[in-house]
Coordinates of C-alpha atoms and ligand atoms in Angstrom, one line a residue:
M1 CA 36.3 82.0 52.8
L2 CA 38.7 80.8 50.3
E3 CA 38.8 76.9 50.1
N4 CA 36.1 75.7 47.3
L5 CA 33.0 73.3 47.6
K6 CA 35.6 70.0 46.5
N7 CA 38.2 70.6 48.8
F8 CA 36.5 71.5 51.7
D9 CA 33.5 69.8 51.8
P10 CA 33.9 66.6 49.4
E11 CA 30.7 64.7 50.4
V12 CA 28.2 67.5 49.1
A13 CA 30.5 68.0 46.0
D14 CA 30.1 64.1 45.2
A15 CA 26.5 64.1 45.6
V16 CA 26.3 67.2 42.9
K17 CA 28.6 65.7 40.8
N18 CA 26.5 62.4 41.1
E19 CA 23.2 64.8 40.6
L20 CA 25.0 65.8 37.0
K21 CA 25.7 62.7 35.9
R22 CA 21.8 61.2 36.8
E23 CA 20.5 64.2 35.1
R24 CA 22.8 63.3 32.0
E25 CA 21.8 59.6 31.8
G26 CA 18.3 59.7 32.1
A27 CA 15.1 60.9 30.5
E28 CA 13.6 63.3 32.7
L29 CA 9.9 63.3 32.5
I30 CA 8.7 64.6 35.0
A31 CA 6.5 67.4 34.2
S32 CA 7.4 69.9 36.2
E33 CA 10.8 69.5 36.0
N34 CA 12.8 71.5 33.6
F35 CA 17.3 72.2 32.8
V36 CA 18.0 76.0 33.6
S37 CA 20.3 77.7 31.4
R38 CA 24.1 78.5 32.3
A39 CA 23.2 81.9 33.0
V40 CA 20.1 81.3 34.9
L41 CA 22.4 78.7 36.9
E42 CA 25.1 81.2 37.4
T43 CA 23.0 83.8 38.4
M44 CA 21.5 82.1 41.4
G45 CA 25.8 81.2 42.2
T46 CA 26.5 84.5 42.7
V47 CA 26.9 87.5 45.8
L48 CA 23.8 88.5 45.7
T49 CA 22.3 85.7 48.3
N50 CA 24.4 87.5 50.8
K51 CA 22.4 90.5 51.2
Y52 CA 18.8 91.1 53.1
S53 CA 16.8 93.7 51.5
E54 CA 13.1 93.5 53.1
G55 CA 11.1 95.4 50.8
Y56 CA 10.2 96.4 47.5
P57 CA 12.7 98.5 45.4
N58 CA 13.5 102.3 46.7
K59 CA 11.4 101.0 49.6
R60 CA 14.2 98.7 51.7
Y61 CA 14.4 98.5 55.2
Y62 CA 18.3 97.7 54.9
A63 CA 21.1 99.9 53.2
G64 CA 22.9 99.1 50.2
N65 CA 20.4 97.6 47.9
E66 CA 21.2 99.7 45.2
F67 CA 22.2 96.5 43.0
I68 CA 19.1 94.3 44.4
D69 CA 16.9 97.4 43.3
I70 CA 18.2 97.0 40.0
T71 CA 17.9 93.2 39.5
E72 CA 14.2 93.2 41.1
Q73 CA 13.1 95.8 39.1
L74 CA 14.3 94.1 35.9
A75 CA 12.7 90.7 36.5
I76 CA 9.5 92.7 37.6
N77 CA 9.2 94.7 34.1
R78 CA 10.2 91.7 32.0
A79 CA 7.7 89.9 34.2
K80 CA 5.2 92.4 33.2
Q81 CA 6.1 92.8 29.5
L82 CA 6.3 88.9 29.0
F83 CA 2.9 88.1 30.7
G84 CA 1.3 91.5 29.8
A85 CA 0.8 92.3 33.2
E86 CA -0.7 94.7 35.1
H87 CA 1.4 94.1 38.1
V88 CA 3.7 92.0 39.7
N89 CA 5.4 90.7 42.6
V90 CA 8.3 88.2 41.8
Q91 CA 9.4 87.2 45.6
P92 CA 7.7 84.4 46.7
H93 CA 10.0 81.4 47.8
A94 CA 8.2 78.8 45.9
G95 CA 4.4 78.3 44.4
S96 CA 2.9 78.2 47.8
Q97 CA 4.0 81.0 49.1
A98 CA 2.5 82.6 46.1
N99 CA -0.9 81.2 46.9
M100 CA -0.7 81.8 50.6
A101 CA -0.3 85.3 50.1
A102 CA -2.8 85.7 47.2
Y103 CA -5.6 84.2 49.5
M104 CA -4.3 86.2 52.3
A105 CA -4.4 89.7 50.1
I106 CA -8.2 89.2 49.6
L107 CA -9.9 87.0 51.7
N108 CA -9.7 86.2 55.6
P109 CA -9.4 82.7 57.4
G110 CA -13.2 81.2 56.7
D111 CA -13.8 82.2 53.5
K112 CA -14.8 79.9 50.7
I113 CA -12.9 79.3 47.6
L114 CA -13.8 76.9 45.1
G115 CA -11.2 75.2 43.2
M116 CA -10.1 71.4 41.2
D117 CA -10.5 68.4 43.3
L118 CA -6.7 67.2 44.0
A119 CA -7.3 63.9 42.9
H120 CA -8.5 65.2 39.4
G121 CA -5.4 67.2 39.0
G122 CA -5.7 70.2 41.5
H123 CA -2.8 71.3 44.1
L124 CA -2.0 70.4 47.5
T125 CA -2.7 74.2 48.1
H126 CA -6.1 74.2 46.6
G127 CA -7.6 72.8 49.9
S128 CA -6.0 69.9 50.6
K129 CA -6.9 69.1 54.3
V130 CA -3.1 68.3 55.2
N131 CA -2.4 71.8 53.6
F132 CA -2.7 75.5 55.1
S133 CA -4.8 76.1 52.7
G134 CA -7.5 73.7 53.8
K135 CA -7.1 74.3 57.4
L136 CA -7.2 77.7 56.8
Y137 CA -9.9 78.4 53.8
K138 CA -13.3 76.6 53.4
F139 CA -12.7 74.8 50.2
S140 CA -15.2 72.9 48.1
A141 CA -14.4 71.2 45.2
Y142 CA -14.9 70.6 41.2
G143 CA -13.9 67.6 39.7
V144 CA -13.7 66.2 35.8
N145 CA -16.4 64.6 34.0
P146 CA -16.3 60.5 34.7
D147 CA -17.0 59.9 31.0
N148 CA -13.8 61.7 29.3
C149 CA -12.0 62.9 32.0
M150 CA -12.1 66.5 30.9
L151 CA -14.0 69.9 33.0
D152 CA -17.6 70.0 32.3
M153 CA -17.5 74.3 32.4
D154 CA -21.7 73.5 32.7
E155 CA -20.6 71.7 36.1
V156 CA -18.1 73.9 37.3
A157 CA -20.7 76.4 36.9
R158 CA -23.6 74.9 38.8
I159 CA -21.3 74.0 41.8
A160 CA -20.3 78.0 41.8
L161 CA -23.8 78.6 41.6
E162 CA -24.3 76.0 44.4
E163 CA -21.2 76.8 46.9
K164 CA -21.3 80.7 45.8
P165 CA -17.4 80.7 46.9
K166 CA -15.7 84.1 47.4
M167 CA -13.2 83.2 45.6
L168 CA -12.9 80.7 42.3
L169 CA -10.3 78.7 41.8
A170 CA -8.8 78.2 38.0
G171 CA -5.3 76.0 38.0
F172 CA -3.9 72.5 38.1
S173 CA -1.4 69.9 38.3
A174 CA -2.1 67.2 36.5
Y175 CA -4.3 68.3 34.0
P176 CA -3.9 67.5 30.3
R177 CA -6.5 69.8 28.8
E178 CA -6.5 73.1 27.8
I179 CA -8.4 75.7 30.4
D180 CA -11.1 77.9 29.5
F181 CA -10.2 80.6 31.1
A182 CA -13.2 83.1 29.8
R183 CA -15.7 80.8 30.7
F184 CA -14.1 80.6 34.1
R185 CA -14.4 84.8 34.4
K186 CA -18.2 84.4 32.9
I187 CA -19.0 81.8 36.2
A188 CA -17.3 84.2 38.8
D189 CA -19.0 87.1 36.8
E190 CA -22.5 84.8 37.4
V191 CA -21.6 84.1 41.0
S192 CA -21.4 88.0 41.7
N193 CA -24.6 89.1 40.3
V194 CA -26.4 85.7 42.5
T195 CA -24.4 86.5 45.7
G196 CA -24.4 90.5 45.0
Q197 CA -21.0 89.9 47.0
G198 CA -18.0 89.2 44.6
C199 CA -16.4 86.2 43.5
Y200 CA -12.7 86.6 42.9
L201 CA -11.0 84.6 39.7
M202 CA -7.9 83.2 40.4
A203 CA -5.3 81.3 38.4
D204 CA -2.5 78.9 39.4
V205 CA -0.9 78.2 36.0
A206 CA 2.1 76.6 37.5
H207 CA 2.4 74.2 34.9
I208 CA 1.5 75.7 32.0
A209 CA 2.8 79.7 32.4
G210 CA 5.1 78.8 29.6
L211 CA 2.7 77.7 27.1
I212 CA 0.7 80.8 28.3
A213 CA 3.4 83.5 28.1
A214 CA 4.4 81.5 24.4
K215 CA 0.5 82.5 23.7
I216 CA -0.3 78.9 22.7
H217 CA -2.7 78.8 25.4
S218 CA -5.5 80.8 26.3
D219 CA -4.3 83.1 28.3
P220 CA -5.6 83.9 32.3
I221 CA -4.0 87.6 32.5
P222 CA -6.9 89.7 31.5
V223 CA -10.1 87.7 32.8
C224 CA -8.1 87.2 36.1
D225 CA -7.8 89.0 39.3
I226 CA -4.6 86.8 40.5
V227 CA -2.4 84.7 38.4
T228 CA 0.6 82.8 40.2
T229 CA 3.0 80.6 38.9
T230 CA 5.8 78.9 39.9
T231 CA 9.3 80.0 37.7
H232 CA 10.7 76.9 37.2
K233 CA 7.9 74.6 35.0
T234 CA 7.5 75.3 31.5
L235 CA 8.8 78.8 32.2
R236 CA 12.3 77.3 32.8
G237 CA 13.6 79.4 35.6
P238 CA 15.0 79.0 38.7
R239 CA 12.7 77.5 41.4
G240 CA 10.2 80.3 43.2
A241 CA 7.4 82.0 41.9
I242 CA 5.6 85.3 41.2
I243 CA 2.2 86.9 41.1
M244 CA 0.5 88.6 38.7
C245 CA -2.7 90.6 39.8
K246 CA -4.7 93.8 38.3
E247 CA -4.1 96.9 39.9
E248 CA -7.1 98.0 41.3
D249 CA -9.4 95.3 43.8
R250 CA -12.6 95.0 41.7
F251 CA -15.0 94.0 45.0
K252 CA -13.1 96.7 47.1
H253 CA -16.3 98.7 47.2
I254 CA -17.8 95.4 48.6
F255 CA -15.0 93.2 50.6
D256 CA -13.1 96.5 51.6
P257 CA -14.5 99.9 51.0
D258 CA -12.4 102.1 53.8
G259 CA -8.9 100.2 52.6
K260 CA -6.4 102.3 51.4
K261 CA -4.7 99.6 49.1
N262 CA -5.9 98.5 45.7
L263 CA -5.2 95.2 44.5
A264 CA -1.3 95.4 43.6
R265 CA -0.6 97.0 47.2
K266 CA -2.5 94.2 49.0
I267 CA -0.6 91.3 47.0
D268 CA 2.9 93.2 47.9
S269 CA 1.7 93.5 51.7
A270 CA 0.7 89.8 51.7
V271 CA 4.0 88.5 50.4
F272 CA 5.9 91.0 52.7
P273 CA 5.3 91.5 55.5
G274 CA 2.4 89.6 55.6
M275 CA 4.3 85.8 54.3
Q276 CA 7.5 86.0 53.9
G277 CA 10.8 88.1 55.3
G278 CA 14.2 88.6 53.2
P279 CA 13.7 88.0 49.7
L280 CA 15.7 85.6 48.2
D281 CA 18.1 88.0 45.7
H282 CA 19.9 85.7 44.0
M283 CA 17.0 83.9 42.8
I284 CA 14.9 87.2 41.7
A285 CA 17.8 88.0 39.8
A286 CA 17.9 84.8 38.0
K287 CA 13.9 85.2 37.8
A288 CA 15.5 88.4 35.7
V289 CA 17.0 86.5 33.4
A290 CA 14.8 83.5 32.9
F291 CA 12.4 86.2 31.4
K292 CA 14.5 87.8 29.4
E293 CA 15.0 83.8 27.9
A294 CA 11.4 83.9 27.7
L295 CA 11.4 87.1 25.6
Q296 CA 13.3 85.7 23.4
P297 CA 11.7 84.6 19.6
D298 CA 13.3 81.0 20.3
F299 CA 11.1 80.3 23.5
V300 CA 8.1 80.5 21.1
E301 CA 9.4 77.9 19.4
Y302 CA 10.5 75.8 22.4
Q303 CA 7.3 76.1 23.6
K304 CA 5.5 74.9 20.8
Q305 CA 8.0 71.9 20.3
V306 CA 7.1 71.0 24.5
V307 CA 3.6 71.0 22.9
K308 CA 4.4 68.8 19.9
N309 CA 6.2 66.4 21.6
A310 CA 4.2 65.6 24.3
S311 CA 1.2 65.0 21.6
M312 CA 3.5 62.4 19.9
L313 CA 4.2 60.8 23.3
A314 CA 0.6 60.5 23.9
E315 CA 0.1 58.5 20.8
T316 CA 2.7 56.7 20.9
L317 CA 1.9 55.3 24.1
M318 CA -1.8 54.8 23.1
E319 CA -0.5 53.0 20.0
N320 CA 1.6 50.3 22.1
D321 CA -1.8 50.0 24.0
V322 CA -1.3 52.1 27.5
D323 CA -4.5 54.2 28.2
V324 CA -3.9 58.1 28.7
V325 CA -6.0 59.8 31.0
S326 CA -8.8 61.9 28.8
G327 CA -7.7 59.9 25.9
G328 CA -4.6 62.7 25.0
T329 CA -3.0 65.8 25.9
D330 CA -3.2 69.6 24.9
N331 CA -0.4 71.2 26.9
H332 CA 2.8 69.5 28.1
L333 CA 1.6 66.5 30.4
I334 CA 0.0 63.4 30.1
L335 CA -1.6 61.2 32.9
I336 CA -0.8 57.2 32.5
D337 CA -3.8 55.1 33.5
L338 CA -2.1 52.0 34.9
T339 CA -5.9 50.3 36.2
K340 CA -5.7 47.7 33.0
N341 CA -2.6 46.9 33.3
N342 CA -3.4 45.9 37.0
L343 CA 0.0 47.8 38.4
G344 CA 0.3 50.3 41.1
G345 CA 2.5 53.3 40.2
K346 CA 4.4 53.4 43.0
E347 CA 6.0 49.8 41.0
V348 CA 5.9 51.6 38.0
E349 CA 7.5 54.6 39.2
L350 CA 10.4 52.4 40.5
A351 CA 10.5 50.2 37.2
L352 CA 10.5 53.6 34.9
D353 CA 13.1 54.9 37.4
K354 CA 15.7 51.5 36.8
A355 CA 15.4 51.9 33.1
H356 CA 16.6 55.6 33.5
I357 CA 13.0 57.2 32.8
F358 CA 12.3 59.6 35.3
T359 CA 8.7 60.2 36.0
N360 CA 6.1 60.3 38.9
K361 CA 3.3 58.7 40.5
N362 CA -0.3 60.5 40.1
M363 CA -3.8 59.9 41.4
I364 CA -6.3 59.5 38.3
P365 CA -9.6 60.9 38.3
F366 CA -11.9 58.6 40.4
D367 CA -8.7 56.5 41.2
K368 CA -9.9 53.6 43.2
R369 CA -6.1 53.0 44.6
S370 CA -4.4 55.4 47.7
P371 CA -2.0 58.5 46.8
F372 CA 0.9 56.8 48.2
D373 CA 0.4 53.8 46.0
P374 CA -2.1 55.4 43.1
S375 CA -3.1 54.4 39.5
G376 CA -1.5 57.4 37.6
I377 CA 1.8 58.1 36.3
R378 CA 2.5 61.6 35.5
I379 CA 5.0 62.6 32.7
G380 CA 5.7 65.5 30.7
T381 CA 7.9 66.9 28.1
P382 CA 9.5 70.3 28.9
A383 CA 12.6 69.0 30.6
L384 CA 13.4 66.6 27.4
T385 CA 12.3 69.5 24.8
T386 CA 14.9 71.5 26.8
R387 CA 17.6 69.2 25.7
G388 CA 16.4 69.3 22.3
F389 CA 14.3 65.5 22.0
K390 CA 11.9 65.9 18.7
E391 CA 9.1 63.7 17.9
D392 CA 11.9 60.7 16.5
E393 CA 12.9 60.6 20.1
M394 CA 9.7 61.2 21.9
A395 CA 8.2 58.1 19.8
I396 CA 11.1 55.7 21.4
I397 CA 10.6 57.1 24.9
G398 CA 6.7 56.0 24.3
E399 CA 7.6 52.7 23.4
S400 CA 10.5 52.4 25.8
I401 CA 7.3 53.0 28.4
A402 CA 5.1 50.7 27.5
K403 CA 8.2 48.2 27.4
V404 CA 8.6 48.8 30.7
L405 CA 5.1 48.3 31.5
R406 CA 4.9 44.6 29.2
C407 CA 8.2 43.4 31.0
I408 CA 7.9 45.1 34.5
N409 CA 9.1 41.4 36.1
D410 CA 11.8 40.8 34.1
P411 CA 15.4 42.4 34.8
S412 CA 16.9 42.2 31.8
A413 CA 14.3 43.9 29.4
I414 CA 14.2 47.0 32.1
E415 CA 18.2 46.5 31.6
E416 CA 17.5 46.4 27.7
V417 CA 15.1 49.8 28.0
R418 CA 18.2 51.4 30.3
Q419 CA 20.8 50.8 27.2
E420 CA 18.9 52.4 25.1
I421 CA 17.9 55.3 27.0
L422 CA 21.7 55.8 27.8
S423 CA 22.6 55.7 24.7
L424 CA 19.7 58.2 23.2
C425 CA 20.6 60.7 26.1
K426 CA 24.3 60.7 25.2
D427 CA 23.3 62.2 21.5
F428 CA 22.0 65.2 23.6
P429 CA 25.0 66.3 26.0
L430 CA 23.5 68.5 29.1
Y431 CA 25.9 71.0 30.1
P432 CA 28.7 69.5 28.2
D433 CA 31.5 71.6 29.6
M434 CA 30.7 71.2 33.0
E435 CA 32.6 69.3 35.4
Y436 CA 29.2 69.9 38.3
Ligands
DSN501 N1 5.5 69.4 43.2 C1 4.5 70.4 42.1 C2 4.6 69.7 40.6 O1 5.5 68.3 40.8 O2 3.4 69.8 40.0 C3 3.3 71.2 42.1 O3 3.7 72.0 43.6

């Protein structure tokens, strides 16, 4: 019990140490990753991990939750303040569980949902056939316009009126443009009026939650029935998720006239006992800490810099003859189209990795290649912005990526880029006083 990690398990300790070195010595451009603060990191490694606390603050199934209640209530209150949400559940272990619980709260298996095509920037939990969502619910999809790779809201409206879903889902994991949530609401309302039933609007804002919290992206909270998000992407908290919703179920009179629960209670019941057992109390406390950080004024400056950096990175790539899907970005992410380079995402991801530029291969809209070796590379700026990178450094990163694409079969050129990246990273120390 008293031995430390290094002494007891050097294999794991070494892997952790090497991961810290990897993070320090590379340009982390995976759009869904970020670096948490020391305070968030510290909270995750506390004794809160020892506790069982099924239930919710002041309504638990185990004794001894007086301190867990404090941390969970802080997380709830701060998330409500940060996003202006009526109700927040902070227990989902991950984004998938948040989406699962959200569907379960108001839908029945077999109900229709309209969401974004995965290949156009959607997400596995938005109806992929290999995911629970595609197996349990009847999904149909809208996509982007083939001419500009942007959402065509008139087309979304047309498909929605044709499909008449019970839920319209807005939310993406690889869409670089701003989302018009108010227009999504109008479309859901049109469907409700036409069917005389009801069409809920849900947004999954996992990628852009930080931008929304900083009020530099259109706001889904006032117009959506349910909003889910992970907490570890632009929001820069620990891994996990939350669900935000309205207190009342706007279609209760239609779908659940005799039910006793409002929407907030339905969401809570779907998370526990519907979906999960004991909450991860150390992670919930870390979410509380992250939300406190996000309520500080410098968080807004950070989010503005994330967007400025992404914009500079996209511009530099295009100036260097690299194609960017939709011709730019409005948010934190960029999708590189490798079609004209005649390269696959798999080999480019690997070559960039060798140059210490960390990215992920990704489908692009209307991709002719397979998901295992698609035509795109997705990149984003949240992590490097946390590290202190600004526009000048993003221009260097953009040029480095272009060089790797040009010289993909030239190991000495890749090594040159690696040396440049190593030297750049040294100027922006990550967790400088940490051993591992
Ligand atoms: N895996 C996440 C991402 O990279 O966007 C989404 O779940």
